[in-house]
Amino acid sequence: SEDSTKSKLNNVEGNQSKAISPKHMPVPVLPQDSNVTFEVIMFIFTATATFLQFLHLYRTVWWLPQSYTRYAMNFYLIDPYLIGFIFTILVRRLVYTVIKRAILIWSATPLWPLLEQLVRLFLLGVVMASLVWCAYHIMKNHPIVNIFYLCYPISVYFILFGLSLSPFFDVMSLPSSDENDPKTRLLGKPLHSCSTTPQTIREEVDNLKTDFNNRMKQILFSSMINAYYAGFVPCCFAQSYLYYDVYWATQHLTFIWIGCFTMYLVHCYPVKYCDTLHRAALHLGKWAKVEGRACHLPSHIWADSTLWQQGTLVKHCKELYKAEGISNAAEPGNSSHTRFYSVFNNPSVLLCTLVGLQLSLVLLQLVILVRTSEWYQVISLSLLIFANYYTLYKLARDYLICWKVYKAEAMIQDKSNGG
């Protein structure tokens, strides 16, 4: 029995020393909106959504013979300084992105960090001066309590990002730890290195996880602030005697937030970026806890400097684990590593979920559009659906390509393991 146990251990050691490196399928280059193009689209979307919310509030019945106005909206009831405040918030990133693009084209690389910082400080001064000037005039016509509605997102910003300026102007801003590398900081494209060193793999995964979380935090904040100023603030400053459909205005606010959220998701998590996370997940691997009385099975003590092969049994923190990845550099029992592998082992599953959500949103809006009869509601929904069609197309395209690529990659991995 001792000889058989030793032979099993030798087999495990032999398998461990022959850890297979994952095979990666190249993802085709897909057309993607540049930062300038995306900010133009986002500004048009949010500006249109703001106009539509004002339309919901100040619409008229100009077609009636007894109507006292010839216009579709009561423009005299709209505070122009409130429009200026909202416009400044919504346009800030577009202006910054255009100037930043000009810096990248016309200036030398060593000057990028300095020029970018100067542009941020200059634009911050312009934006703050404009906001204070608009807020001063708004206070003349509205209660001071309403000013807190305008300033509320500022407190949320400081909680999320502290005193950093970059997230205020750049949705693709990287963590402050990466700001020493101007090329990486400006382009914001983390790379994957097919390393066979476990420590390097885990460090890469930690960096990618941090970058992913920072992008998600930026997506949530940006979509929230756009929906807040485009859909919520106009309602807060509506006159107390004004009658409007609260349900429809709230529904419009929800559609703005979901539309911005999905647009930011597609832009901040392109296929190439998801593929980088996928490749890192394949190298990271996954451990499954072995339950029951399995102490008699031959196993190793887990070592952080070893790259473990699929099927290897190890003991870590008095627990027995089995390697389930092609190569396994993850720490057994580390929930963060397990989540990373589960989510990005096959990104097409995540994309399929997003396609389903976006398709459900479009279908819901179509159903509401068919059932509505008010002219302003038809205009509002038609414009929002048009924007969501574009996002749905990009999500469906990304999903179909990822599904085919990762399906072929899985077949190659199976053949390689079988050989």
PDB file of N, CA and C in Angstrom, residues 46-125:
ATOM      1  N   THR A  46     -27.936  62.862 -23.495  1.00  0.00           N
ATOM      2  CA  THR A  46     -28.355  63.487 -22.238  1.00  0.00           C
ATOM      3  C   THR A  46     -29.007  64.847 -22.475  1.00  0.00           C
ATOM      4  N   ALA A  47     -28.497  65.611 -23.451  1.00  0.00           N
ATOM      5  CA  ALA A  47     -29.123  66.902 -23.760  1.00  0.00           C
ATOM      6  C   ALA A  47     -30.532  66.699 -24.303  1.00  0.00           C
ATOM      7  N   THR A  48     -30.695  65.697 -25.171  1.00  0.00           N
ATOM      8  CA  THR A  48     -32.033  65.386 -25.690  1.00  0.00           C
ATOM      9  C   THR A  48     -32.957  64.928 -24.572  1.00  0.00           C
ATOM     10  N   ALA A  49     -32.434  64.085 -23.674  1.00  0.00           N
ATOM     11  CA  ALA A  49     -33.244  63.607 -22.549  1.00  0.00           C
ATOM     12  C   ALA A  49     -33.659  64.764 -21.640  1.00  0.00           C
ATOM     13  N   THR A  50     -32.762  65.741 -21.446  1.00  0.00           N
ATOM     14  CA  THR A  50     -33.104  66.916 -20.641  1.00  0.00           C
ATOM     15  C   THR A  50     -34.220  67.722 -21.294  1.00  0.00           C
ATOM     16  N   PHE A  51     -34.083  67.946 -22.612  1.00  0.00           N
ATOM     17  CA  PHE A  51     -35.128  68.663 -23.343  1.00  0.00           C
ATOM     18  C   PHE A  51     -36.469  67.941 -23.235  1.00  0.00           C
ATOM     19  N   LEU A  52     -36.441  66.622 -23.348  1.00  0.00           N
ATOM     20  CA  LEU A  52     -37.684  65.849 -23.273  1.00  0.00           C
ATOM     21  C   LEU A  52     -38.322  65.948 -21.888  1.00  0.00           C
ATOM     22  N   GLN A  53     -37.490  65.980 -20.841  1.00  0.00           N
ATOM     23  CA  GLN A  53     -38.061  66.118 -19.495  1.00  0.00           C
ATOM     24  C   GLN A  53     -38.703  67.492 -19.322  1.00  0.00           C
ATOM     25  N   PHE A  54     -38.067  68.534 -19.862  1.00  0.00           N
ATOM     26  CA  PHE A  54     -38.696  69.853 -19.836  1.00  0.00           C
ATOM     27  C   PHE A  54     -39.985  69.856 -20.653  1.00  0.00           C
ATOM     28  N   LEU A  55     -40.007  69.095 -21.745  1.00  0.00           N
ATOM     29  CA  LEU A  55     -41.225  68.977 -22.546  1.00  0.00           C
ATOM     30  C   LEU A  55     -42.343  68.320 -21.746  1.00  0.00           C
ATOM     31  N   HIS A  56     -41.994  67.301 -20.952  1.00  0.00           N
ATOM     32  CA  HIS A  56     -43.000  66.653 -20.106  1.00  0.00           C
ATOM     33  C   HIS A  56     -43.581  67.633 -19.089  1.00  0.00           C
ATOM     34  N   LEU A  57     -42.756  68.568 -18.632  1.00  0.00           N
ATOM     35  CA  LEU A  57     -43.186  69.491 -17.584  1.00  0.00           C
ATOM     36  C   LEU A  57     -43.957  70.685 -18.137  1.00  0.00           C
ATOM     37  N   TYR A  58     -43.500  71.236 -19.255  1.00  0.00           N
ATOM     38  CA  TYR A  58     -44.009  72.527 -19.721  1.00  0.00           C
ATOM     39  C   TYR A  58     -44.713  72.443 -21.071  1.00  0.00           C
ATOM     40  N   ARG A  59     -45.245  71.300 -21.409  1.00  0.00           N
ATOM     41  CA  ARG A  59     -45.965  71.153 -22.678  1.00  0.00           C
ATOM     42  C   ARG A  59     -47.242  72.008 -22.656  1.00  0.00           C
ATOM     43  N   THR A  60     -47.729  72.322 -23.846  1.00  0.00           N
ATOM     44  CA  THR A  60     -48.955  73.109 -23.973  1.00  0.00           C
ATOM     45  C   THR A  60     -49.947  72.392 -24.887  1.00  0.00           C
ATOM     46  N   VAL A  61     -51.096  72.982 -25.023  1.00  0.00           N
ATOM     47  CA  VAL A  61     -52.122  72.487 -25.964  1.00  0.00           C
ATOM     48  C   VAL A  61     -52.335  73.576 -27.019  1.00  0.00           C
ATOM     49  N   TRP A  62     -51.261  73.896 -27.710  1.00  0.00           N
ATOM     50  CA  TRP A  62     -51.267  75.029 -28.629  1.00  0.00           C
ATOM     51  C   TRP A  62     -52.242  74.865 -29.788  1.00  0.00           C
ATOM     52  N   TRP A  63     -52.649  73.623 -30.087  1.00  0.00           N
ATOM     53  CA  TRP A  63     -53.511  73.394 -31.246  1.00  0.00           C
ATOM     54  C   TRP A  63     -54.982  73.731 -30.983  1.00  0.00           C
ATOM     55  N   LEU A  64     -55.345  73.916 -29.721  1.00  0.00           N
ATOM     56  CA  LEU A  64     -56.737  74.228 -29.412  1.00  0.00           C
ATOM     57  C   LEU A  64     -57.061  75.672 -29.787  1.00  0.00           C
ATOM     58  N   PRO A  65     -58.277  75.934 -30.231  1.00  0.00           N
ATOM     59  CA  PRO A  65     -58.642  77.307 -30.631  1.00  0.00           C
ATOM     60  C   PRO A  65     -58.535  78.301 -29.474  1.00  0.00           C
ATOM     61  N   GLN A  66     -58.843  77.845 -28.248  1.00  0.00           N
ATOM     62  CA  GLN A  66     -58.811  78.753 -27.100  1.00  0.00           C
ATOM     63  C   GLN A  66     -57.420  78.870 -26.474  1.00  0.00           C
ATOM     64  N   SER A  67     -56.414  78.214 -27.053  1.00  0.00           N
ATOM     65  CA  SER A  67     -55.071  78.235 -26.461  1.00  0.00           C
ATOM     66  C   SER A  67     -54.484  79.637 -26.533  1.00  0.00           C
ATOM     67  N   TYR A  68     -53.811  80.041 -25.442  1.00  0.00           N
ATOM     68  CA  TYR A  68     -53.230  81.376 -25.372  1.00  0.00           C
ATOM     69  C   TYR A  68     -51.803  81.427 -25.913  1.00  0.00           C
ATOM     70  N   THR A  69     -51.273  80.306 -26.376  1.00  0.00           N
ATOM     71  CA  THR A  69     -49.906  80.269 -26.890  1.00  0.00           C
ATOM     72  C   THR A  69     -49.866  79.541 -28.219  1.00  0.00           C
ATOM     73  N   ARG A  70     -48.861  79.885 -29.005  1.00  0.00           N
ATOM     74  CA  ARG A  70     -48.669  79.224 -30.300  1.00  0.00           C
ATOM     75  C   ARG A  70     -47.506  78.244 -30.264  1.00  0.00           C
ATOM     76  N   TYR A  71     -46.901  78.070 -29.109  1.00  0.00           N
ATOM     77  CA  TYR A  71     -45.722  77.223 -28.988  1.00  0.00           C
ATOM     78  C   TYR A  71     -46.069  75.927 -28.254  1.00  0.00           C
ATOM     79  N   ALA A  72     -45.254  74.891 -28.505  1.00  0.00           N
ATOM     80  CA  ALA A  72     -45.503  73.585 -27.891  1.00  0.00           C
ATOM     81  C   ALA A  72     -45.082  73.541 -26.430  1.00  0.00           C
ATOM     82  N   MET A  73     -44.292  74.526 -25.982  1.00  0.00           N
ATOM     83  CA  MET A  73     -43.833  74.572 -24.597  1.00  0.00           C
ATOM     84  C   MET A  73     -43.995  75.978 -24.040  1.00  0.00           C
ATOM     85  N   ASN A  74     -44.187  76.048 -22.740  1.00  0.00           N
ATOM     86  CA  ASN A  74     -44.209  77.336 -22.042  1.00  0.00           C
ATOM     87  C   ASN A  74     -42.773  77.723 -21.688  1.00  0.00           C
ATOM     88  N   PHE A  75     -42.080  78.275 -22.657  1.00  0.00           N
ATOM     89  CA  PHE A  75     -40.659  78.561 -22.463  1.00  0.00           C
ATOM     90  C   PHE A  75     -40.429  79.599 -21.368  1.00  0.00           C
ATOM     91  N   TYR A  76     -41.381  80.495 -21.156  1.00  0.00           N
ATOM     92  CA  TYR A  76     -41.179  81.559 -20.173  1.00  0.00           C
ATOM     93  C   TYR A  76     -41.127  81.019 -18.740  1.00  0.00           C
ATOM     94  N   LEU A  77     -41.621  79.787 -18.537  1.00  0.00           N
ATOM     95  CA  LEU A  77     -41.579  79.182 -17.202  1.00  0.00           C
ATOM     96  C   LEU A  77     -40.247  78.494 -16.903  1.00  0.00           C
ATOM     97  N   ILE A  78     -39.436  78.283 -17.912  1.00  0.00           N
ATOM     98  CA  ILE A  78     -38.165  77.567 -17.745  1.00  0.00           C
ATOM     99  C   ILE A  78     -37.081  78.556 -17.347  1.00  0.00           C
ATOM    100  N   ASP A  79     -36.374  78.253 -16.274  1.00  0.00           N
ATOM    101  CA  ASP A  79     -35.284  79.106 -15.795  1.00  0.00           C
ATOM    102  C   ASP A  79     -34.070  78.916 -16.697  1.00  0.00           C
ATOM    103  N   PRO A  80     -33.644  79.950 -17.422  1.00  0.00           N
ATOM    104  CA  PRO A  80     -32.484  79.789 -18.320  1.00  0.00           C
ATOM    105  C   PRO A  80     -31.193  79.480 -17.568  1.00  0.00           C
ATOM    106  N   TYR A  81     -31.082  79.971 -16.327  1.00  0.00           N
ATOM    107  CA  TYR A  81     -29.872  79.693 -15.551  1.00  0.00           C
ATOM    108  C   TYR A  81     -29.827  78.234 -15.103  1.00  0.00           C
ATOM    109  N   LEU A  82     -30.990  77.638 -14.896  1.00  0.00           N
ATOM    110  CA  LEU A  82     -31.023  76.209 -14.593  1.00  0.00           C
ATOM    111  C   LEU A  82     -30.556  75.404 -15.803  1.00  0.00           C
ATOM    112  N   ILE A  83     -30.983  75.824 -16.984  1.00  0.00           N
ATOM    113  CA  ILE A  83     -30.513  75.157 -18.204  1.00  0.00           C
ATOM    114  C   ILE A  83     -29.005  75.316 -18.336  1.00  0.00           C
ATOM    115  N   GLY A  84     -28.487  76.508 -18.028  1.00  0.00           N
ATOM    116  CA  GLY A  84     -27.044  76.726 -18.088  1.00  0.00           C
ATOM    117  C   GLY A  84     -26.289  75.848 -17.110  1.00  0.00           C
ATOM    118  N   PHE A  85     -26.842  75.671 -15.915  1.00  0.00           N
ATOM    119  CA  PHE A  85     -26.208  74.810 -14.912  1.00  0.00           C
ATOM    120  C   PHE A  85     -26.147  73.371 -15.406  1.00  0.00           C
ATOM    121  N   ILE A  86     -27.285  72.870 -15.894  1.00  0.00           N
ATOM    122  CA  ILE A  86     -27.333  71.488 -16.382  1.00  0.00           C
ATOM    123  C   ILE A  86     -26.430  71.312 -17.593  1.00  0.00           C
ATOM    124  N   PHE A  87     -26.442  72.281 -18.499  1.00  0.00           N
ATOM    125  CA  PHE A  87     -25.608  72.204 -19.701  1.00  0.00           C
ATOM    126  C   PHE A  87     -24.128  72.131 -19.333  1.00  0.00           C
ATOM    127  N   THR A  88     -23.703  72.917 -18.352  1.00  0.00           N
ATOM    128  CA  THR A  88     -22.293  72.912 -17.934  1.00  0.00           C
ATOM    129  C   THR A  88     -21.882  71.546 -17.409  1.00  0.00           C
ATOM    130  N   ILE A  89     -22.746  70.926 -16.617  1.00  0.00           N
ATOM    131  CA  ILE A  89     -22.444  69.599 -16.080  1.00  0.00           C
ATOM    132  C   ILE A  89     -22.344  68.568 -17.196  1.00  0.00           C
ATOM    133  N   LEU A  90     -23.264  68.619 -18.142  1.00  0.00           N
ATOM    134  CA  LEU A  90     -23.325  67.587 -19.177  1.00  0.00           C
ATOM    135  C   LEU A  90     -22.236  67.740 -20.229  1.00  0.00           C
ATOM    136  N   VAL A  91     -21.751  68.958 -20.471  1.00  0.00           N
ATOM    137  CA  VAL A  91     -20.820  69.185 -21.579  1.00  0.00           C
ATOM    138  C   VAL A  91     -19.367  69.148 -21.132  1.00  0.00           C
ATOM    139  N   ARG A  92     -19.100  69.081 -19.827  1.00  0.00           N
ATOM    140  CA  ARG A  92     -17.732  69.228 -19.330  1.00  0.00           C
ATOM    141  C   ARG A  92     -16.791  68.174 -19.904  1.00  0.00           C
ATOM    142  N   ARG A  93     -17.238  66.922 -19.973  1.00  0.00           N
ATOM    143  CA  ARG A  93     -16.369  65.843 -20.442  1.00  0.00           C
ATOM    144  C   ARG A  93     -16.125  65.928 -21.937  1.00  0.00           C
ATOM    145  N   LEU A  94     -17.109  66.383 -22.679  1.00  0.00           N
ATOM    146  CA  LEU A  94     -16.918  66.534 -24.118  1.00  0.00           C
ATOM    147  C   LEU A  94     -15.843  67.568 -24.408  1.00  0.00           C
ATOM    148  N   VAL A  95     -15.893  68.705 -23.726  1.00  0.00           N
ATOM    149  CA  VAL A  95     -14.885  69.749 -23.930  1.00  0.00           C
ATOM    150  C   VAL A  95     -13.504  69.238 -23.535  1.00  0.00           C
ATOM    151  N   TYR A  96     -13.423  68.572 -22.390  1.00  0.00           N
ATOM    152  CA  TYR A  96     -12.127  68.062 -21.941  1.00  0.00           C
ATOM    153  C   TYR A  96     -11.574  67.019 -22.904  1.00  0.00           C
ATOM    154  N   THR A  97     -12.423  66.118 -23.387  1.00  0.00           N
ATOM    155  CA  THR A  97     -11.960  65.055 -24.280  1.00  0.00           C
ATOM    156  C   THR A  97     -11.448  65.619 -25.596  1.00  0.00           C
ATOM    157  N   VAL A  98     -12.104  66.642 -26.118  1.00  0.00           N
ATOM    158  CA  VAL A  98     -11.648  67.271 -27.365  1.00  0.00           C
ATOM    159  C   VAL A  98     -10.282  67.924 -27.162  1.00  0.00           C
ATOM    160  N   ILE A  99     -10.125  68.658 -26.054  1.00  0.00           N
ATOM    161  CA  ILE A  99      -8.835  69.303 -25.780  1.00  0.00           C
ATOM    162  C   ILE A  99      -7.751  68.261 -25.539  1.00  0.00           C
ATOM    163  N   LYS A 100      -8.093  67.204 -24.826  1.00  0.00           N
ATOM    164  CA  LYS A 100      -7.123  66.140 -24.555  1.00  0.00           C
ATOM    165  C   LYS A 100      -6.671  65.473 -25.848  1.00  0.00           C
ATOM    166  N   ARG A 101      -7.605  65.253 -26.756  1.00  0.00           N
ATOM    167  CA  ARG A 101      -7.255  64.660 -28.048  1.00  0.00           C
ATOM    168  C   ARG A 101      -6.319  65.571 -28.824  1.00  0.00           C
ATOM    169  N   ALA A 102      -6.555  66.873 -28.765  1.00  0.00           N
ATOM    170  CA  ALA A 102      -5.666  67.819 -29.445  1.00  0.00           C
ATOM    171  C   ALA A 102      -4.267  67.787 -28.839  1.00  0.00           C
ATOM    172  N   ILE A 103      -4.198  67.621 -27.509  1.00  0.00           N
ATOM    173  CA  ILE A 103      -2.889  67.533 -26.849  1.00  0.00           C
ATOM    174  C   ILE A 103      -2.134  66.297 -27.320  1.00  0.00           C
ATOM    175  N   LEU A 104      -2.826  65.164 -27.416  1.00  0.00           N
ATOM    176  CA  LEU A 104      -2.180  63.924 -27.855  1.00  0.00           C
ATOM    177  C   LEU A 104      -1.658  64.032 -29.285  1.00  0.00           C
ATOM    178  N   ILE A 105      -2.341  64.808 -30.109  1.00  0.00           N
ATOM    179  CA  ILE A 105      -1.950  64.914 -31.520  1.00  0.00           C
ATOM    180  C   ILE A 105      -0.836  65.928 -31.722  1.00  0.00           C
ATOM    181  N   TRP A 106      -0.947  67.075 -31.072  1.00  0.00           N
ATOM    182  CA  TRP A 106      -0.072  68.196 -31.410  1.00  0.00           C
ATOM    183  C   TRP A 106       1.087  68.411 -30.444  1.00  0.00           C
ATOM    184  N   SER A 107       1.117  67.751 -29.305  1.00  0.00           N
ATOM    185  CA  SER A 107       2.200  67.994 -28.347  1.00  0.00           C
ATOM    186  C   SER A 107       3.108  66.779 -28.227  1.00  0.00           C
ATOM    187  N   ALA A 108       4.306  67.009 -27.697  1.00  0.00           N
ATOM    188  CA  ALA A 108       5.266  65.927 -27.495  1.00  0.00           C
ATOM    189  C   ALA A 108       4.846  65.070 -26.302  1.00  0.00           C
ATOM    190  N   THR A 109       5.213  63.794 -26.368  1.00  0.00           N
ATOM    191  CA  THR A 109       4.805  62.849 -25.325  1.00  0.00           C
ATOM    192  C   THR A 109       5.245  63.271 -23.922  1.00  0.00           C
ATOM    193  N   PRO A 110       6.482  63.766 -23.717  1.00  0.00           N
ATOM    194  CA  PRO A 110       6.880  64.154 -22.351  1.00  0.00           C
ATOM    195  C   PRO A 110       6.023  65.262 -21.749  1.00  0.00           C
ATOM    196  N   LEU A 111       5.339  66.034 -22.586  1.00  0.00           N
ATOM    197  CA  LEU A 111       4.536  67.145 -22.078  1.00  0.00           C
ATOM    198  C   LEU A 111       3.107  66.739 -21.728  1.00  0.00           C
ATOM    199  N   TRP A 112       2.717  65.511 -22.055  1.00  0.00           N
ATOM    200  CA  TRP A 112       1.335  65.090 -21.839  1.00  0.00           C
ATOM    201  C   TRP A 112       0.867  65.264 -20.395  1.00  0.00           C
ATOM    202  N   PRO A 113       1.598  64.742 -19.403  1.00  0.00           N
ATOM    203  CA  PRO A 113       1.087  64.851 -18.022  1.00  0.00           C
ATOM    204  C   PRO A 113       0.905  66.297 -17.570  1.00  0.00           C
ATOM    205  N   LEU A 114       1.891  67.154 -17.881  1.00  0.00           N
ATOM    206  CA  LEU A 114       1.808  68.549 -17.447  1.00  0.00           C
ATOM    207  C   LEU A 114       0.655  69.276 -18.126  1.00  0.00           C
ATOM    208  N   LEU A 115       0.555  69.124 -19.452  1.00  0.00           N
ATOM    209  CA  LEU A 115      -0.506  69.808 -20.191  1.00  0.00           C
ATOM    210  C   LEU A 115      -1.885  69.318 -19.767  1.00  0.00           C
ATOM    211  N   GLU A 116      -1.990  68.018 -19.546  1.00  0.00           N
ATOM    212  CA  GLU A 116      -3.285  67.478 -19.138  1.00  0.00           C
ATOM    213  C   GLU A 116      -3.699  68.019 -17.779  1.00  0.00           C
ATOM    214  N   GLN A 117      -2.747  68.121 -16.856  1.00  0.00           N
ATOM    215  CA  GLN A 117      -3.061  68.652 -15.530  1.00  0.00           C
ATOM    216  C   GLN A 117      -3.455  70.126 -15.611  1.00  0.00           C
ATOM    217  N   LEU A 118      -2.755  70.889 -16.462  1.00  0.00           N
ATOM    218  CA  LEU A 118      -3.095  72.303 -16.631  1.00  0.00           C
ATOM    219  C   LEU A 118      -4.489  72.468 -17.228  1.00  0.00           C
ATOM    220  N   VAL A 119      -4.811  71.620 -18.199  1.00  0.00           N
ATOM    221  CA  VAL A 119      -6.141  71.685 -18.810  1.00  0.00           C
ATOM    222  C   VAL A 119      -7.218  71.362 -17.779  1.00  0.00           C
ATOM    223  N   ARG A 120      -6.973  70.375 -16.941  1.00  0.00           N
ATOM    224  CA  ARG A 120      -7.948  70.023 -15.907  1.00  0.00           C
ATOM    225  C   ARG A 120      -8.177  71.188 -14.947  1.00  0.00           C
ATOM    226  N   LEU A 121      -7.086  71.812 -14.511  1.00  0.00           N
ATOM    227  CA  LEU A 121      -7.221  72.931 -13.579  1.00  0.00           C
ATOM    228  C   LEU A 121      -7.950  74.099 -14.229  1.00  0.00           C
ATOM    229  N   PHE A 122      -7.617  74.382 -15.493  1.00  0.00           N
ATOM    230  CA  PHE A 122      -8.271  75.485 -16.198  1.00  0.00           C
ATOM    231  C   PHE A 122      -9.763  75.211 -16.372  1.00  0.00           C
ATOM    232  N   LEU A 123     -10.094  74.012 -16.843  1.00  0.00           N
ATOM    233  CA  LEU A 123     -11.502  73.675 -17.041  1.00  0.00           C
ATOM    234  C   LEU A 123     -12.257  73.629 -15.719  1.00  0.00           C
ATOM    235  N   LEU A 124     -11.587  73.172 -14.656  1.00  0.00           N
ATOM    236  CA  LEU A 124     -12.242  73.161 -13.349  1.00  0.00           C
ATOM    237  C   LEU A 124     -12.623  74.577 -12.936  1.00  0.00           C
ATOM    238  N   GLY A 125     -11.697  75.526 -13.161  1.00  0.00           N
ATOM    239  CA  GLY A 125     -12.003  76.918 -12.842  1.00  0.00           C
ATOM    240  C   GLY A 125     -13.166  77.454 -13.656  1.00  0.00           C
TER     241      GLY A 125
END
